[in-house]
């Protein structure tokens, strides 16, 4: 892919993610205009809104997969892996604000990918419990839900907080709030 075509595609996907998160009925023409490309450019690459939405979800899943890999959830010490994960996933949540649950109902392949990613994070949370980083009376599924809520909150309600500081805040709240005292 030519460099300008790759830039255009990236712009369309990121703009599409932002606009579709704000209004799921946003037209492809509106996305093209906001991305600074001609609508024929968008229509040439994507047959319809669903195809564009599918590409946005795949881009979000690709980004999340990289974060999970780079966090080294199974190898690094729990606090280190947690911080690496947070420092990576908070920008992903900001860059790709679309809710993947909608797509999961329509795309079994994307759903399977998302479930595999979710299982990796749940396994990490269980590891944190097993290694004593979280209180013994805390259910791992509830701890996971709390972590997800903290990430969502810092990513979307506090966008001015830079990712390293946001990761510090979430890790501290998570490990101190649910951790062993």
Short mmCIF file of C-alpha atoms in Angstrom, two decimals:
data_model
loop_
_atom_site.label_atom_id
_atom_site.label_comp_id
_atom_site.label_asym_id
_atom_site.label_seq_id
_atom_site.Cartn_x
_atom_site.Cartn_y
_atom_site.Cartn_z
CA UNK A 1 0.00 0.00 0.00
CA UNK A 2 1.34 3.44 -0.91
CA UNK A 3 2.21 5.72 1.99
CA UNK A 4 -0.56 8.20 1.18
CA UNK A 5 -3.11 5.39 0.86
CA UNK A 6 -2.00 3.96 4.21
CA UNK A 7 -2.34 7.43 5.80
CA UNK A 8 -5.81 7.84 4.31
CA UNK A 9 -6.89 4.41 5.55
CA UNK A 10 -5.53 5.12 9.02
CA UNK A 11 -7.30 8.47 9.11
CA UNK A 12 -10.60 6.97 7.96
CA UNK A 13 -10.41 4.18 10.54
CA UNK A 14 -9.50 6.46 13.45
CA UNK A 15 -12.05 9.09 12.46
CA UNK A 16 -14.65 6.38 11.91
CA UNK A 17 -13.96 4.95 15.37
CA UNK A 18 -14.40 8.34 17.01
CA UNK A 19 -17.52 9.37 15.09
CA UNK A 20 -19.21 5.96 15.29
CA UNK A 21 -18.60 5.89 19.05
CA UNK A 22 -20.37 9.25 19.32
CA UNK A 23 -23.17 8.32 16.91
CA UNK A 24 -23.47 4.78 15.51
CA UNK A 25 -25.59 6.07 12.63
CA UNK A 26 -22.85 8.38 11.28
CA UNK A 27 -22.75 8.18 7.50
CA UNK A 28 -19.72 7.16 5.49
CA UNK A 29 -19.82 10.57 3.79
CA UNK A 30 -19.57 12.30 7.19
CA UNK A 31 -16.65 10.05 8.17
CA UNK A 32 -14.89 10.78 4.86
CA UNK A 33 -15.37 14.54 5.29
CA UNK A 34 -14.09 14.49 8.88
CA UNK A 35 -11.11 12.34 7.83
CA UNK A 36 -10.27 14.80 5.07
CA UNK A 37 -10.71 12.35 2.20
CA UNK A 38 -13.18 12.12 -0.65
CA UNK A 39 -16.15 9.86 0.02
CA UNK A 40 -15.27 7.82 -3.09
CA UNK A 41 -12.00 6.94 -1.34
CA UNK A 42 -13.99 5.48 1.55
CA UNK A 43 -16.49 3.70 -0.71
CA UNK A 44 -13.68 2.23 -2.81
CA UNK A 45 -12.13 0.64 0.29
CA UNK A 46 -15.35 -0.24 2.16
CA UNK A 47 -18.51 -1.54 0.48
CA UNK A 48 -20.73 -0.21 3.28
CA UNK A 49 -20.81 1.07 6.86
CA UNK A 50 -20.72 -2.47 8.24
CA UNK A 51 -17.48 -3.16 6.33
CA UNK A 52 -15.98 0.05 7.70
CA UNK A 53 -17.17 -0.80 11.20
CA UNK A 54 -15.70 -4.31 10.88
CA UNK A 55 -12.34 -2.79 9.87
CA UNK A 56 -12.47 -0.41 12.84
CA UNK A 57 -13.12 -3.33 15.19
CA UNK A 58 -10.31 -5.36 13.64
CA UNK A 59 -7.93 -2.41 14.09
CA UNK A 60 -8.98 -2.13 17.74
CA UNK A 61 -8.48 -5.87 18.25
CA UNK A 62 -5.06 -5.68 16.56
CA UNK A 63 -4.03 -2.85 18.89
CA UNK A 64 -5.29 -4.67 21.97
CA UNK A 65 -3.44 -7.83 20.90
CA UNK A 66 -0.16 -5.90 20.66
CA UNK A 67 -0.73 -4.45 24.14
CA UNK A 68 -1.39 -7.89 25.63
CA UNK A 69 1.74 -9.29 23.98
CA UNK A 70 3.95 -6.39 25.08
CA UNK A 71 2.66 -6.44 28.67
CA UNK A 72 4.12 -9.94 29.17
CA UNK A 73 1.22 -10.91 31.42
CA UNK A 74 2.53 -14.41 32.10
CA UNK A 75 6.25 -13.63 32.46
CA UNK A 76 6.69 -10.23 34.11
CA UNK A 77 6.04 -9.64 37.81
CA UNK A 78 2.35 -8.80 38.35
CA UNK A 79 2.81 -5.08 39.16
CA UNK A 80 5.12 -4.62 36.16
CA UNK A 81 2.82 -6.50 33.77
CA UNK A 82 -0.20 -4.60 35.09
CA UNK A 83 1.48 -1.24 34.51
CA UNK A 84 2.66 -2.25 31.03
CA UNK A 85 -0.85 -3.39 30.16
CA UNK A 86 -2.42 -0.17 31.46
CA UNK A 87 0.09 2.09 29.77
CA UNK A 88 -0.72 0.38 26.48
CA UNK A 89 -4.46 -0.23 26.74
CA UNK A 90 -5.46 3.28 27.86
CA UNK A 91 -4.30 4.85 24.56
CA UNK A 92 -6.02 2.00 22.67
CA UNK A 93 -9.28 2.74 24.48
CA UNK A 94 -8.92 6.42 23.61
CA UNK A 95 -7.93 5.86 19.99
CA UNK A 96 -10.58 3.22 19.32
CA UNK A 97 -13.55 4.29 21.50
CA UNK A 98 -16.10 2.08 19.72
CA UNK A 99 -17.91 -0.53 21.78
CA UNK A 100 -16.90 -3.95 20.47
CA UNK A 101 -19.94 -5.71 21.95
CA UNK A 102 -22.10 -4.64 19.01
CA UNK A 103 -19.73 -6.17 16.49
CA UNK A 104 -19.30 -9.32 18.53
CA UNK A 105 -22.94 -10.20 17.93
CA UNK A 106 -22.47 -9.98 14.16
CA UNK A 107 -18.94 -11.28 13.58
CA UNK A 108 -18.07 -14.71 15.04
CA UNK A 109 -14.40 -14.38 14.08
CA UNK A 110 -14.05 -11.01 15.83
CA UNK A 111 -15.99 -12.40 18.77
CA UNK A 112 -13.61 -15.35 19.10
CA UNK A 113 -10.62 -13.01 18.92
CA UNK A 114 -12.06 -10.73 21.59
CA UNK A 115 -12.89 -13.69 23.83
CA UNK A 116 -9.32 -15.00 23.51
CA UNK A 117 -7.97 -11.57 24.47
CA UNK A 118 -10.38 -11.37 27.38
CA UNK A 119 -9.32 -14.82 28.57
CA UNK A 120 -5.67 -13.72 28.59
CA UNK A 121 -6.48 -10.77 30.82
CA UNK A 122 -8.71 -12.86 33.08
CA UNK A 123 -5.90 -15.40 33.46
CA UNK A 124 -3.59 -12.56 34.47
CA UNK A 125 -6.07 -11.32 37.07
CA UNK A 126 -6.33 -14.85 38.46
CA UNK A 127 -2.53 -14.94 38.60
CA UNK A 128 -2.56 -11.68 40.59
CA UNK A 129 -5.02 -13.31 43.03
CA UNK A 130 -3.01 -16.54 43.26
CA UNK A 131 0.25 -14.67 43.89
CA UNK A 132 -1.31 -12.63 46.70
CA UNK A 133 -1.46 -9.24 45.02
CA UNK A 134 -5.23 -9.09 45.51
CA UNK A 135 -7.14 -9.89 48.67
CA UNK A 136 -8.19 -13.51 49.07
CA UNK A 137 -11.85 -12.52 49.54
CA UNK A 138 -11.94 -10.79 46.15
CA UNK A 139 -13.48 -12.78 43.29
CA UNK A 140 -11.22 -12.66 40.21
CA UNK A 141 -14.17 -11.92 37.90
CA UNK A 142 -15.17 -8.95 40.03
CA UNK A 143 -11.56 -7.73 40.14
CA UNK A 144 -11.49 -7.94 36.35
CA UNK A 145 -14.71 -5.92 36.09
CA UNK A 146 -13.23 -3.28 38.41
CA UNK A 147 -10.06 -3.08 36.31
CA UNK A 148 -12.09 -2.71 33.11
CA UNK A 149 -14.18 0.05 34.69
CA UNK A 150 -11.08 1.90 35.91
CA UNK A 151 -9.52 1.73 32.43
CA UNK A 152 -12.72 2.94 30.80
CA UNK A 153 -13.06 5.77 33.31
CA UNK A 154 -9.51 7.11 32.97
CA UNK A 155 -9.51 6.68 29.20
CA UNK A 156 -12.76 8.51 28.50
CA UNK A 157 -13.59 10.73 31.46
CA UNK A 158 -10.03 11.99 31.96
CA UNK A 159 -8.52 12.20 28.46
CA UNK A 160 -6.03 14.90 29.49
CA UNK A 161 -4.19 12.52 31.82
CA UNK A 162 -1.25 11.15 29.85
CA UNK A 163 -0.97 7.34 29.59
CA UNK A 164 1.97 6.83 32.01
CA UNK A 165 0.29 8.90 34.72
CA UNK A 166 -3.08 7.28 33.97
CA UNK A 167 -1.45 3.84 34.32
CA UNK A 168 0.03 4.89 37.66
CA UNK A 169 -3.36 6.06 38.92
CA UNK A 170 -5.23 2.95 37.80
CA UNK A 171 -2.58 0.51 39.03
CA UNK A 172 -2.48 2.24 42.41
CA UNK A 173 -6.27 2.31 42.73
CA UNK A 174 -6.51 -1.34 41.64
CA UNK A 175 -3.71 -2.79 43.74
CA UNK A 176 -4.38 -0.67 46.84
CA UNK A 177 -8.16 -0.82 46.59
CA UNK A 178 -8.31 -4.57 46.02
CA UNK A 179 -4.86 -5.48 47.18
CA UNK A 180 -3.61 -7.01 50.37
CA UNK A 181 -3.25 -4.46 53.16
#
